[in-house]
Structure formats: C-alpha cells, structure tokens
Amino acid sequence: MTAILGLNAYHGDAAAALVVDGELVAAAEEERFNRVKHVAGFPSLAAAWCLAEAGLKPAQLDHIAIGRDPRANFAAKIRRTLRHRPSPSYVRERVANQARVGDAGDAVADALGVDRGSLRAKFHRVEHHRAHVASAFYVSPFDDAAVLTVDGFGDFASTMLAVGRDTKLEILDRVLFPHSLGIFYTAVTQWLGFPHYGDEGKVMGLAPYGEPVYADKMRELVRVKGDLFELGLEYFTHHTRGVEMTWADGSPTIGRIFSQRMEDLLGPARQPDEPVATHHENVARSLQHVLEETYLHLVRSLHERTRNTRLALAGGVALNAVANGRIIPETPFADVYVQPAAGDSGTAVGAAFDVWHNAADGSRGFVMGSADWGPHYDDEACAGAFAVAGVSATRLDDDELFPFVAGKIADGEVIGWFQGRMEFGPRALGQRSIVADPRRDDMKDILNARIKHREPFRPFAPSVLADRVGEWFEQDYPSPFMVLVYKTRVEKREQIPAVNHVDDTGRVQSVEPAVLPRYWRLIAEFDKLTGVPILLNTSFNENEPIVMTPAHAIETFQKTRMDMLVLDNYVARRASE
Ligand SMILES: [Fe+2]
C-alpha cells in the first residue's frame, strides 16, 4: 500500500487530501472543521480527519506532499528583490511563510498528535501551479490533455501552461510575478467595494447588469502580449509592496492592491456601504469582458502550442464559470474538465497525485467524477444530533421521502438537503445544499430575506437532470461541478425565473444518476410533479462556511427561516409561527 497525504497549507482555503494506491479516498477544506471561511494556516483538523476516515495511523503514511515550494522560480524572485525593495514587514511575512512551508513536517506531526520521529513519510514540496496542473490533469478522464492554470499568485507564478501525457507533465510556460489575471480581477473587485477574500464571484454575478463600455480602459490594466498577457503595473501596487495577505487566526485578507491611477482611470472607488450604481455595474461588466478576452486568448494560445483538443483547467480564475462556458463554443477545444476543487484547496489533491505519479511511479486510473470526498454521518449520528438539539424529526423510507420532499418544494417550501459525504470544493452540489422551486418569481427574494442575506444581484444556480440539460440550455456539455455558465433557451426563460440570471444564463450543475443518485432522484420526483427537471441549488450556509455535520445543519436550520430540514432520511419541519 502507498498512502500519500496532500496538503494546501499557509495559503487561503487550507485543505487536506488522502490518496491511497492512486485513488483519492478523502478530501476536505479546513474551514468546514474550524468554521472560519477560507481559513489559511495549517489544515490540522482536515488532515487528522483524512487519516481517521481511511483508518490509517500517521506512521503508515509513505509520503506527505504540500502544494507549495518556496524554492520554485527562485532566480526570478531574487532578480526581483534586487531590483525592488519591498517593505520590511512584507519581507518578514514572506520569510516567516517560507519557513513554515519548509518546516511543515513539525506541523503535520502536531496535527496528527505524534512525534515527528514516528513519521516515516517522505516530505515533498510541489510548486503551487504544478500542484494546480496535477490537480486538473491527473484526476481528469483524459489520457493526454492541454492544461491551463490561472490564479492570483502561488510560488511567484500566476499562470501555467502545460501538457499532460499519461503520468507525465510537461510545463510549457509560466507567467511570473507581478503579472496576474487573478490580481487584475481582485484589484477591480476591491475598487468595486468588495474587499473580502473570495468576493470575485460576487462581481461575476454583478457584471451582467452592466455594459462593457469601459473595455478599452480595462485593456490598459491588462493586455495580451504574445501567447500570454501583462498588467499595466501603474494601476496596481502589489509589484512595489507585494500582495499583503494576512490571516492570523481568521479569514485571509488582502491589502489594497489598486493604485491612485486606477481611481484616475475609473473614478473614485466604491465604498462597501455605498449603493451599487450603473457606473459600477458597467465597470464590473467591462472587467469580466476583458478577463474573458484574455483568458480565451490563453486558451487559444495553449491549443496552438499543443494541438490537443482536450483541456483541463484549475486555479481560482478557472472558477470563472462564465469564461469557462465560452471555451467549447468559441475555441478549438472539444472537451473541458474542471475538477470540483479548482481553487487552492485542490492543490492538496494535486500535490498528492504529483507524488503518486512521479516519486511513487504510480499508474493512472482514477478519475475525480464526483465532489463527495468529505465527512459523512450515519443514521444514528443524524438521529442523535436531532435529539441533542431537541428538534423532533421523523424517519421516512426512500419511497416516501423523495415524493414528499419534492411535493413540498413544488409548494414553495425552502428545504435544507443534507445527504452523504460533504462536497470538496467551493460548491454545494446536492449533499450540503438548500433547494427550492426554480419556477417561482419571488424565490430569489425569499431566499435572500429568510436565509442567505446576500446581495440581491447574485444569481442562484440550477441543478438539472443531466440528460435534460439540452432541453433547457443552449449547451449540454456535462457540467457536474457547476463551473460552466450556459445560456437559457429562449422558450424556457420564463418558466425558471429563480435560476435564470439577468443575462438569461444559468451556472448549470448537470446531475447524473450514477454520481448523485439521491439528488438525481429528488429532482426526478420534482420533474414528475411539475414537468421541470430542475431545482434551485444554493449552498447550505448563512454567511459562514458550508455546513459539515448534522449539528451544523440543525443550527443553521434553527437560526434561519427554512421550512424543512432533511438529514439523510430524517425530516424535521419548522414549527409553525
Ligand atoms: Fe492558486
């Protein structure tokens, strides 16, 4: 047996993943355990859980792989440091961070509650973008593929172009600091008054309300250059001060990275409490427009260089589902794979598989066809959690459960739907979801008022029976992980107003019966009643990390105004007011 623990540590979305004999057996983000959104630091609880889940002792680990390597791109880093003098506090933070990555063996031993001496595992550092590349290609269904990874920064790089063939990765190109599409998007997101880590998704939702009238101005911020791109650095500050990311014990925060020049170009930055005006919508739309343009340029360049028609994607920017939705119709790529944890948490999986295929010489065979790699709870645990919370619940057999819940959804109720293993990655995909009727005009407002308290411009996503996607949307390429946005068919738009965004699109999740049998069955029952094979799906949380345990789910059920909570086969109704 070969057991490999993969880690994303000291970076946003800390996570752990366990690969045994080339198969992923467990993966989870630390934020779900410690309840701090996007928590960075070391994924102690997630790592300990992965081992417990597999019934392994720390001494049985053969390899530990971290998706960071401070030595990567070292020559470029040194050249940069000699030319520019970063602030002393920035240098102190980077040195401390590098020391932590270098010493992760101690942190692993601490997390697993053993002496370092008892760990026989070999320790590996995998360059951040190589870990992203590995996380995209090695678990894809492709024997060979072009691979593109795009994010803010990791180990001094922001973009990697690669090709994967069987067990080998060939790195074709990199974009190094200070140029970064992720930084471009984050900087304008900050200008737009969304300062929190991970707020870029909000801007993607806001963009369709505006027009791309400032596209030319955006092209001053980022422009294509050869196969790649470069930033107009005068509009940013990260190249002089560094990206000041701090996390202490809380969520990561990134200091302001846009310069006064950006305000000269776009006007004064919006304050977070200021209303969103047409001007802001137009800036968001222009940002998204030029992001898509540059991203598709990278995609096309990669195709030119590889002549491969299969594409695997990862990195935070690869979570831009609107940009991804344009790849198949508008580029020579015929197949696209984006694994569910395409953001930084996925580097835990990538680092582990990189070691499996290189250091451990393992063979291919595993495909990450689902996101269900997290903790799960049996009947007894669900019943016990209700008892502890003093909430009465009834157990229904499957034959009763599915029609009953589907009927309540069709009646307009909002349901907390908790089943099986928690998803790995940022999206709830029917295991830790809140589901509702997509046919109701008022459902977005109901969800926002009663549960989610989100900005009103953010869309809700449709989960669709996989073989029916083409009936409702203009594309039907499988999108099991909700990372592709498709145009809603003209004749269907009025039927599903709660999941049809202002630009007549939906961030589709295609649901396969073999992958998500219980969620598929729920949607199929809803289809029987209504003729609509779609549910509105939003993550099971209220401005907190997605729920993990039955106790978290019950707590969120109680503090919000959900109508019903379903934990596996147990159903609890909200007490009538
Ligand atoms: Fe990354």
Coordinates of C-alpha atoms and ligand atoms in Angstrom, one line a residue:
M1 CA 0.0 0.0 0.0
T2 CA 1.1 3.6 -0.8
A3 CA -0.5 6.3 1.3
I4 CA 0.0 10.0 0.4
L5 CA -1.3 12.9 2.4
G6 CA -1.6 16.1 0.2
L7 CA -1.9 19.5 1.8
N8 CA -2.7 23.0 0.9
A9 CA -1.2 24.9 3.8
Y10 CA -0.3 28.5 4.7
H11 CA -2.4 29.7 1.8
G12 CA -6.1 30.5 1.5
D13 CA -8.5 27.6 1.5
A14 CA -6.2 25.3 3.5
A15 CA -7.2 21.6 2.8
A16 CA -6.0 18.0 3.1
A17 CA -6.5 15.1 0.8
L18 CA -5.5 11.4 1.1
V19 CA -4.5 9.3 -1.8
V20 CA -4.1 5.5 -1.3
D21 CA -2.7 3.4 -4.1
G22 CA -3.6 6.1 -6.7
E23 CA -7.2 6.5 -5.5
L24 CA -8.5 9.6 -3.8
V25 CA -10.2 8.4 -0.6
A26 CA -10.8 11.6 1.4
A27 CA -10.5 15.4 0.9
A28 CA -11.8 18.4 2.8
E29 CA -11.2 22.0 3.4
E30 CA -10.1 23.1 6.9
E31 CA -12.8 25.9 7.0
R32 CA -15.5 23.3 7.3
F33 CA -14.0 22.0 10.5
N34 CA -12.9 25.2 12.3
R35 CA -15.8 27.3 10.8
V36 CA -13.5 30.2 9.6
K37 CA -14.2 31.0 6.0
H38 CA -11.3 30.4 3.6
V39 CA -9.0 29.8 6.5
A40 CA -5.3 29.7 5.6
G41 CA -2.9 28.3 8.2
F42 CA -2.3 24.6 8.5
P43 CA -5.2 22.1 7.8
S44 CA -4.7 20.2 11.1
L45 CA -8.3 19.1 11.5
A46 CA -8.8 18.2 7.9
A47 CA -5.5 16.2 7.8
A48 CA -6.4 14.3 11.0
W49 CA -9.9 13.6 9.7
C50 CA -8.5 12.2 6.4
L51 CA -6.4 9.6 8.2
A52 CA -9.2 8.7 10.6
E53 CA -11.6 8.3 7.6
A54 CA -9.2 5.8 6.0
G55 CA -8.4 4.1 9.3
L56 CA -4.7 4.9 8.8
K57 CA -2.1 5.7 11.5
P58 CA 0.3 8.6 10.9
A59 CA 3.2 6.1 10.8
Q60 CA 1.5 4.4 7.8
L61 CA 1.9 7.4 5.6
D62 CA 4.5 6.9 2.9
H63 CA 4.5 10.5 1.6
I64 CA 3.4 13.9 2.6
A65 CA 3.1 16.5 -0.2
I66 CA 2.5 20.2 0.2
G67 CA 1.3 22.3 -2.7
R68 CA 4.0 25.0 -2.1
D69 CA 7.6 25.2 -2.9
P70 CA 9.4 28.4 -1.9
R71 CA 12.4 27.4 -3.9
A72 CA 10.3 27.4 -7.2
N73 CA 11.1 30.3 -9.6
F74 CA 13.9 31.3 -7.2
A75 CA 16.1 33.0 -9.7
A76 CA 13.2 35.2 -10.8
K77 CA 12.4 36.0 -7.2
I78 CA 16.0 37.0 -6.4
R79 CA 16.2 39.2 -9.5
R80 CA 13.0 40.9 -8.5
T81 CA 14.1 41.5 -4.9
L82 CA 17.4 43.0 -6.1
R83 CA 15.6 45.4 -8.4
H84 CA 12.8 46.5 -6.0
R85 CA 12.9 47.0 -2.3
P86 CA 9.8 45.5 -0.7
S87 CA 8.7 46.9 2.6
P88 CA 10.4 45.3 5.7
S89 CA 7.0 44.0 7.0
Y90 CA 6.3 42.3 3.7
V91 CA 9.7 40.6 3.7
R92 CA 9.3 39.5 7.3
E93 CA 5.9 37.9 6.4
R94 CA 7.3 36.2 3.4
V95 CA 10.3 34.8 5.2
A96 CA 8.1 33.5 8.0
N97 CA 5.7 32.0 5.5
Q98 CA 8.6 30.2 3.7
A99 CA 10.0 28.9 7.0
R100 CA 6.6 27.5 7.8
V101 CA 6.4 25.7 4.4
G102 CA 9.9 24.4 4.9
D103 CA 9.1 23.1 8.4
A104 CA 5.7 21.6 7.6
G105 CA 6.8 18.2 8.9
D106 CA 6.5 19.5 12.5
A107 CA 3.1 20.9 11.8
V108 CA 2.0 17.5 10.4
A109 CA 3.2 15.7 13.4
D110 CA 1.5 18.2 15.7
A111 CA -1.8 17.9 13.7
L112 CA -1.7 14.1 13.8
G113 CA -0.7 14.1 17.5
V114 CA 2.5 12.2 17.1
D115 CA 6.3 12.8 17.5
R116 CA 8.0 13.9 14.3
G117 CA 10.3 10.9 14.7
S118 CA 7.4 8.5 14.4
L119 CA 6.5 9.7 10.9
R120 CA 8.4 7.7 8.3
A121 CA 6.7 9.6 5.4
K122 CA 9.0 11.3 2.9
F123 CA 8.2 15.0 2.7
H124 CA 7.7 16.7 -0.8
R125 CA 7.2 20.3 -1.8
V126 CA 5.3 20.7 -5.1
E127 CA 5.3 24.1 -6.8
H128 CA 1.9 25.7 -6.3
H129 CA 1.0 25.9 -10.0
R130 CA 2.4 22.4 -10.7
A131 CA 0.1 21.2 -8.0
H132 CA -2.8 23.0 -9.7
V133 CA -1.8 21.4 -13.0
A134 CA -1.6 18.0 -11.4
S135 CA -5.0 18.5 -9.7
A136 CA -6.5 19.2 -13.1
F137 CA -4.9 16.6 -15.3
Y138 CA -4.1 13.5 -13.2
V139 CA -7.7 13.2 -12.0
S140 CA -9.2 14.0 -15.4
P141 CA -10.7 11.4 -17.7
F142 CA -8.1 12.3 -20.3
D143 CA -5.0 10.2 -21.3
D144 CA -3.5 13.3 -22.6
A145 CA -4.6 16.9 -22.5
A146 CA -3.5 20.6 -22.5
V147 CA -3.6 22.1 -19.1
L148 CA -4.1 25.7 -18.1
T149 CA -3.9 27.0 -14.5
V150 CA -4.7 30.7 -13.7
D151 CA -4.9 32.4 -10.3
G152 CA -3.6 35.3 -8.2
F153 CA -0.2 34.0 -7.2
G154 CA 1.4 30.9 -5.8
D155 CA 5.2 30.5 -5.5
F156 CA 5.8 33.6 -7.6
A157 CA 3.7 32.4 -10.6
S158 CA 0.2 33.3 -11.6
T159 CA -0.3 31.1 -14.8
M160 CA 1.0 27.8 -16.1
L161 CA 0.6 26.3 -19.5
A162 CA 1.3 22.6 -19.6
V163 CA 0.6 19.4 -21.4
G164 CA -0.1 16.1 -19.6
R165 CA 0.6 12.7 -21.2
D166 CA -0.3 9.6 -19.2
T167 CA 1.7 10.0 -16.0
K168 CA 4.0 12.9 -17.2
L169 CA 3.5 16.6 -17.1
E170 CA 5.5 18.9 -19.3
I171 CA 5.5 22.6 -18.3
L172 CA 5.4 24.8 -21.4
D173 CA 5.2 28.3 -20.0
R174 CA 4.6 30.4 -16.9
V175 CA 3.5 33.9 -16.2
L176 CA 5.5 35.2 -13.2
F177 CA 5.0 37.9 -10.6
P178 CA 3.9 40.7 -10.9
H179 CA 1.7 39.8 -13.9
S180 CA -1.5 38.0 -12.9
L181 CA -5.1 37.8 -14.2
G182 CA -6.2 36.9 -10.7
I183 CA -4.7 40.1 -9.3
F184 CA -6.3 42.1 -12.1
Y185 CA -9.7 40.7 -11.1
T186 CA -9.1 41.1 -7.4
A187 CA -7.9 44.7 -7.8
V188 CA -11.0 45.8 -9.6
T189 CA -13.2 43.8 -7.2
Q190 CA -11.6 45.8 -4.4
W191 CA -12.2 49.0 -6.4
L192 CA -15.9 47.9 -6.7
G193 CA -16.1 47.9 -2.9
F194 CA -16.0 44.1 -2.3
P195 CA -12.9 43.8 0.0
H196 CA -13.2 40.2 1.2
Y197 CA -11.2 37.2 0.2
G198 CA -13.3 35.3 -2.4
D199 CA -15.5 38.3 -3.3
E200 CA -14.6 37.9 -7.0
G201 CA -17.7 35.6 -7.5
K202 CA -20.0 38.5 -6.5
V203 CA -18.5 40.7 -9.2
M204 CA -19.1 37.9 -11.8
G205 CA -22.8 37.9 -10.7
L206 CA -22.9 41.7 -10.9
A207 CA -21.3 42.0 -14.3
P208 CA -24.3 41.1 -16.5
Y209 CA -26.3 44.1 -15.1
G210 CA -23.8 46.4 -16.9
E211 CA -22.4 47.1 -20.3
P212 CA -18.8 46.7 -21.3
V213 CA -18.4 50.4 -22.0
Y214 CA -15.0 50.6 -20.3
A215 CA -13.4 47.7 -22.1
D216 CA -10.7 49.9 -23.5
K217 CA -9.9 51.2 -20.1
M218 CA -9.7 47.7 -18.8
R219 CA -7.2 46.9 -21.6
E220 CA -4.9 49.4 -20.0
L221 CA -4.9 47.3 -16.8
V222 CA -4.2 44.1 -18.7
R223 CA -3.2 43.4 -22.3
V224 CA -2.3 40.4 -24.3
K225 CA 1.3 40.0 -25.1
G226 CA 2.4 37.2 -27.4
D227 CA 0.9 34.0 -26.2
L228 CA 0.4 35.4 -22.7
F229 CA -0.5 38.8 -21.1
E230 CA 0.9 41.6 -19.0
L231 CA -0.5 44.1 -16.5
G232 CA -0.4 47.8 -16.8
L233 CA 1.5 48.0 -13.5
E234 CA 0.9 51.7 -12.9
Y235 CA -2.6 50.8 -11.9
F236 CA -1.6 48.4 -9.2
T237 CA 0.5 48.4 -6.0
H238 CA 1.4 44.8 -5.4
H239 CA 4.5 45.0 -7.5
T240 CA 6.0 47.5 -5.2
R241 CA 4.6 46.4 -1.9
G242 CA 3.9 42.8 -2.5
V243 CA 0.5 41.2 -2.0
E244 CA 0.0 41.8 1.7
M245 CA -2.0 38.8 2.7
T246 CA -2.6 38.3 6.4
W247 CA -4.7 35.8 8.2
A248 CA -3.7 35.5 11.8
D249 CA -6.4 33.2 13.2
G250 CA -9.2 34.4 10.9
S251 CA -10.2 34.6 7.3
P252 CA -7.4 35.7 5.0
T253 CA -7.5 39.4 4.0
I254 CA -5.6 41.0 1.1
G255 CA -4.5 44.6 1.5
R256 CA -5.5 47.2 -1.2
I257 CA -3.7 46.4 -4.5
F258 CA -5.0 49.1 -6.8
S259 CA -3.2 52.4 -7.1
Q260 CA -4.4 56.0 -7.3
R261 CA -4.0 55.7 -11.1
M262 CA -6.9 53.2 -11.2
E263 CA -9.1 55.8 -9.5
D264 CA -8.0 58.4 -12.0
L265 CA -9.0 55.9 -14.8
L266 CA -12.3 54.6 -13.4
G267 CA -13.3 57.3 -10.9
P268 CA -13.3 57.1 -7.1
A269 CA -13.5 53.6 -5.7
R270 CA -16.9 52.5 -4.4
Q271 CA -17.1 52.2 -0.6
P272 CA -18.6 48.9 0.7
D273 CA -21.7 50.6 2.1
E274 CA -22.3 52.7 -0.9
P275 CA -25.2 51.8 -3.3
V276 CA -24.2 49.9 -6.5
A277 CA -24.7 52.4 -9.3
T278 CA -24.9 51.9 -13.1
H279 CA -21.3 53.0 -13.3
H280 CA -20.2 50.2 -11.0
E281 CA -22.2 47.7 -13.0
N282 CA -20.5 48.9 -16.2
V283 CA -17.1 48.6 -14.6
A284 CA -17.9 45.0 -13.4
R285 CA -19.1 44.1 -16.9
S286 CA -16.0 45.6 -18.5
L287 CA -13.8 43.8 -16.1
Q288 CA -15.5 40.5 -16.8
H289 CA -15.4 41.2 -20.6
V290 CA -11.6 41.8 -20.7
L291 CA -11.0 38.9 -18.3
E292 CA -12.8 36.6 -20.7
E293 CA -11.0 38.0 -23.6
T294 CA -7.6 37.5 -22.0
Y295 CA -8.5 34.1 -20.6
L296 CA -9.7 32.9 -24.0
H297 CA -6.5 34.2 -25.6
L298 CA -4.5 32.0 -23.2
V299 CA -6.8 29.0 -24.0
R300 CA -6.3 29.6 -27.8
S301 CA -2.6 30.0 -27.4
L302 CA -2.4 26.8 -25.5
H303 CA -4.3 25.0 -28.2
E304 CA -1.9 26.4 -30.9
R305 CA 1.1 25.1 -28.9
T306 CA -0.3 21.7 -28.1
R307 CA -2.8 21.0 -30.9
N308 CA -4.6 18.9 -28.2
T309 CA -8.4 19.3 -28.2
R310 CA -8.8 18.3 -24.5
L311 CA -8.4 20.9 -21.9
A312 CA -8.0 20.6 -18.1
L313 CA -8.3 23.8 -16.0
A314 CA -7.5 24.8 -12.4
G315 CA -6.7 27.9 -10.3
G316 CA -9.0 30.5 -8.8
V317 CA -9.7 32.1 -12.2
A318 CA -10.8 28.7 -13.6
L319 CA -13.8 29.1 -11.2
N320 CA -15.0 31.9 -13.5
A321 CA -17.8 29.8 -14.9
V322 CA -18.9 32.5 -17.4
A323 CA -15.5 32.5 -19.1
N324 CA -15.4 28.7 -19.0
G325 CA -18.8 28.4 -20.7
R326 CA -17.3 30.1 -23.8
I327 CA -14.5 27.6 -24.3
I328 CA -16.2 24.9 -26.2
P329 CA -18.3 27.1 -28.5
E330 CA -15.5 29.6 -29.2
T331 CA -12.2 27.8 -29.2
P332 CA -10.9 24.6 -30.9
F333 CA -11.2 22.6 -27.6
A334 CA -13.8 19.9 -27.7
D335 CA -13.5 18.7 -24.1
V336 CA -13.1 20.6 -20.9
Y337 CA -12.5 19.2 -17.4
V338 CA -12.6 21.3 -14.3
Q339 CA -12.4 19.3 -11.1
P340 CA -14.7 20.4 -8.3
A341 CA -11.9 22.0 -6.1
A342 CA -10.3 24.0 -8.9
G343 CA -9.3 26.7 -6.4
D344 CA -6.4 26.5 -4.0
S345 CA -7.9 23.7 -1.9
G346 CA -7.5 21.4 -4.9
T347 CA -3.7 21.8 -4.7
A348 CA -3.9 19.3 -1.8
V349 CA -5.2 16.7 -4.3
G350 CA -2.7 17.9 -7.0
A351 CA 0.3 17.7 -4.7
A352 CA -0.6 14.1 -3.7
F353 CA -1.2 12.9 -7.2
D354 CA 2.0 14.6 -8.4
V355 CA 3.9 12.5 -5.9
W356 CA 2.0 9.3 -6.8
H357 CA 2.8 9.6 -10.5
N358 CA 6.4 10.8 -10.1
A359 CA 8.1 10.0 -6.8
A360 CA 6.0 6.8 -6.3
D361 CA 5.8 5.9 -10.0
G362 CA 2.1 5.0 -9.8
S363 CA -0.1 4.5 -12.8
R364 CA -3.3 6.4 -13.9
G365 CA -6.8 5.0 -13.5
F366 CA -8.5 7.3 -11.0
V367 CA -11.0 9.9 -12.3
M368 CA -12.5 12.5 -10.0
G369 CA -16.0 12.2 -11.2
S370 CA -17.7 13.5 -8.1
A371 CA -17.1 16.0 -5.3
D372 CA -18.1 13.7 -2.5
W373 CA -14.9 13.2 -0.6
G374 CA -15.8 14.8 2.8
P375 CA -17.2 13.5 6.1
H376 CA -20.5 11.6 6.2
Y377 CA -22.8 10.6 9.1
D378 CA -24.9 7.6 9.6
D379 CA -28.5 7.3 10.7
E380 CA -27.6 7.1 14.3
A381 CA -25.5 10.3 14.1
C382 CA -28.4 12.2 12.4
A383 CA -31.0 11.0 14.9
G384 CA -28.6 11.8 17.8
A385 CA -28.0 15.3 16.5
F386 CA -31.7 16.0 16.4
A387 CA -32.1 14.6 19.9
V388 CA -29.3 16.7 21.3
A389 CA -30.8 19.9 19.7
G390 CA -34.3 19.0 21.0
V391 CA -35.7 19.1 17.4
S392 CA -38.3 16.4 16.6
A393 CA -37.7 14.6 13.3
T394 CA -39.3 11.7 11.5
R395 CA -37.6 9.0 9.6
L396 CA -39.1 8.3 6.2
D397 CA -38.2 5.4 3.9
D398 CA -36.8 6.4 0.5
D399 CA -40.1 5.6 -1.3
E400 CA -41.9 8.1 0.9
L401 CA -39.1 10.6 1.4
F402 CA -38.5 11.7 -2.2
P403 CA -42.1 12.3 -3.4
F404 CA -42.8 14.1 0.0
V405 CA -39.8 16.5 -0.3
A406 CA -40.4 17.1 -4.0
G407 CA -44.0 18.0 -3.2
K408 CA -43.0 20.4 -0.5
I409 CA -40.6 22.1 -2.9
A410 CA -43.3 22.4 -5.6
D411 CA -45.5 24.0 -2.8
G412 CA -42.8 26.7 -2.4
E413 CA -41.0 25.5 0.6
V414 CA -37.3 26.0 1.2
I415 CA -35.5 22.8 2.1
G416 CA -32.2 22.1 3.8
W417 CA -31.0 19.0 1.9
F418 CA -28.1 17.2 3.7
Q419 CA -27.0 13.8 2.3
G420 CA -24.0 11.5 2.4
R421 CA -20.5 12.9 2.1
M422 CA -19.7 16.6 2.1
E423 CA -18.5 18.1 -1.1
F424 CA -14.8 19.0 -1.6
G425 CA -14.5 22.4 -3.3
P426 CA -16.4 25.7 -3.0
R427 CA -19.8 24.5 -4.5
A428 CA -22.6 22.7 -2.8
L429 CA -23.7 20.0 -5.3
G430 CA -26.7 18.4 -3.6
Q431 CA -25.1 16.9 -0.5
R432 CA -25.0 20.1 1.6
S433 CA -27.5 22.3 -0.4
I434 CA -30.5 24.4 0.2
V435 CA -33.0 23.6 -2.6
A436 CA -36.1 25.4 -3.8
D437 CA -38.5 25.7 -6.7
P438 CA -36.9 27.4 -9.7
R439 CA -40.3 28.3 -11.2
R440 CA -41.1 31.0 -8.7
D441 CA -40.5 34.6 -9.5
D442 CA -40.2 35.5 -5.8
M443 CA -37.9 32.7 -4.8
K444 CA -34.7 34.7 -5.0
D445 CA -36.1 37.4 -2.7
I446 CA -37.5 34.8 -0.3
L447 CA -34.1 33.1 0.0
N448 CA -32.3 36.3 0.4
A449 CA -34.7 37.6 3.0
R450 CA -35.1 34.5 5.0
I451 CA -31.8 32.6 4.8
K452 CA -28.9 33.8 2.7
H453 CA -28.9 37.6 3.2
R454 CA -26.9 38.0 0.0
E455 CA -26.6 40.9 -2.4
P456 CA -29.7 41.0 -4.5
F457 CA -27.8 40.9 -7.8
R458 CA -26.3 37.5 -7.1
P459 CA -27.8 34.6 -9.1
F460 CA -28.9 31.2 -7.8
A461 CA -27.8 28.1 -9.7
P462 CA -29.9 25.4 -11.4
S463 CA -29.3 21.7 -10.8
V464 CA -30.6 19.8 -13.9
L465 CA -31.1 16.2 -14.7
A466 CA -28.1 15.5 -16.9
D467 CA -29.9 14.1 -19.9
R468 CA -32.3 17.1 -19.9
V469 CA -29.8 20.0 -19.9
G470 CA -30.0 20.5 -23.7
E471 CA -33.8 20.9 -23.5
W472 CA -33.4 23.9 -21.2
F473 CA -30.0 25.4 -22.1
E474 CA -28.2 26.2 -25.3
Q475 CA -25.2 23.9 -24.4
D476 CA -25.4 20.4 -22.9
Y477 CA -21.7 19.5 -22.4
P478 CA -21.6 17.9 -18.9
S479 CA -21.1 20.4 -16.1
P480 CA -21.2 18.2 -13.0
F481 CA -19.3 20.7 -10.8
M482 CA -21.2 23.9 -11.7
V483 CA -18.2 25.5 -13.4
L484 CA -19.8 26.3 -16.8
V485 CA -22.4 29.0 -17.4
Y486 CA -24.9 28.3 -20.3
K487 CA -27.5 30.5 -22.0
T488 CA -31.0 29.5 -21.1
R489 CA -33.2 28.6 -24.1
V490 CA -35.4 31.5 -25.1
E491 CA -38.6 29.5 -24.8
K492 CA -37.7 28.3 -21.3
R493 CA -36.6 31.5 -19.6
E494 CA -40.0 32.5 -18.2
Q495 CA -40.5 29.0 -16.7
I496 CA -37.5 29.2 -14.4
P497 CA -37.1 32.8 -13.3
A498 CA -35.4 32.0 -10.0
V499 CA -32.4 30.4 -11.7
N500 CA -32.3 32.5 -14.9
H501 CA -29.8 35.3 -14.4
V502 CA -30.4 38.9 -15.8
D503 CA -28.4 38.0 -18.9
D504 CA -30.6 34.8 -19.4
T505 CA -27.9 32.4 -18.3
G506 CA -27.5 29.8 -15.6
R507 CA -24.5 28.3 -13.8
V508 CA -25.6 24.8 -14.6
Q509 CA -25.0 21.6 -12.5
S510 CA -25.7 18.6 -14.6
V511 CA -26.8 15.8 -12.2
E512 CA -26.0 12.2 -13.2
P513 CA -27.9 9.3 -11.6
A514 CA -24.7 7.2 -11.1
V515 CA -22.8 10.1 -9.5
L516 CA -25.5 11.6 -7.2
P517 CA -28.3 9.0 -7.0
R518 CA -30.3 10.7 -4.2
Y519 CA -30.1 14.2 -5.5
W520 CA -31.0 12.9 -9.0
R521 CA -34.0 11.1 -7.6
L522 CA -35.2 14.2 -5.8
I523 CA -35.0 16.3 -9.0
A524 CA -36.7 13.5 -11.0
E525 CA -39.6 13.4 -8.5
F526 CA -39.9 17.2 -8.8
D527 CA -39.9 16.8 -12.6
K528 CA -42.7 14.2 -12.3
L529 CA -44.9 16.7 -10.4
T530 CA -44.0 19.8 -12.4
G531 CA -42.5 18.9 -15.8
V532 CA -39.4 20.9 -14.8
P533 CA -36.3 18.7 -14.3
I534 CA -34.5 21.4 -12.4
L535 CA -34.1 22.6 -8.8
L536 CA -32.6 25.8 -7.5
N537 CA -29.5 24.9 -5.6
T538 CA -27.6 27.1 -3.2
S539 CA -25.1 26.2 -0.6
F540 CA -26.2 25.1 2.9
N541 CA -25.0 28.1 5.0
E542 CA -25.7 31.6 6.1
N543 CA -22.6 33.7 5.6
E544 CA -20.4 31.0 7.1
P545 CA -18.6 28.0 5.7
I546 CA -20.9 25.4 4.3
V547 CA -22.3 23.1 7.0
M548 CA -20.4 19.9 7.6
T549 CA -22.0 18.0 10.5
P550 CA -25.7 17.2 11.3
A551 CA -25.3 19.6 14.2
H552 CA -24.2 22.5 11.9
A553 CA -27.1 21.8 9.7
I554 CA -29.6 21.8 12.5
E555 CA -28.1 25.0 13.9
T556 CA -28.4 26.8 10.5
F557 CA -32.0 25.4 10.2
Q558 CA -32.9 26.9 13.5
K559 CA -31.3 30.3 13.0
T560 CA -32.7 30.8 9.5
R561 CA -36.3 30.5 8.3
M562 CA -36.0 27.3 6.3
D563 CA -39.3 25.3 6.1
M564 CA -37.8 21.9 6.4
L565 CA -34.6 20.1 7.1
V566 CA -33.7 16.7 5.6
L567 CA -30.7 14.8 7.1
D568 CA -30.4 11.6 5.0
N569 CA -33.8 10.1 5.7
Y570 CA -34.8 12.2 8.7
V571 CA -37.2 15.1 8.2
A572 CA -37.7 18.0 10.6
R573 CA -40.4 20.6 9.9
R574 CA -40.1 24.1 11.1
A575 CA -42.5 24.8 14.0
S576 CA -45.4 26.9 12.7
E577 CA -45.3 30.5 13.8
Ligands
FE1 FE -3.7 29.0 -6.7

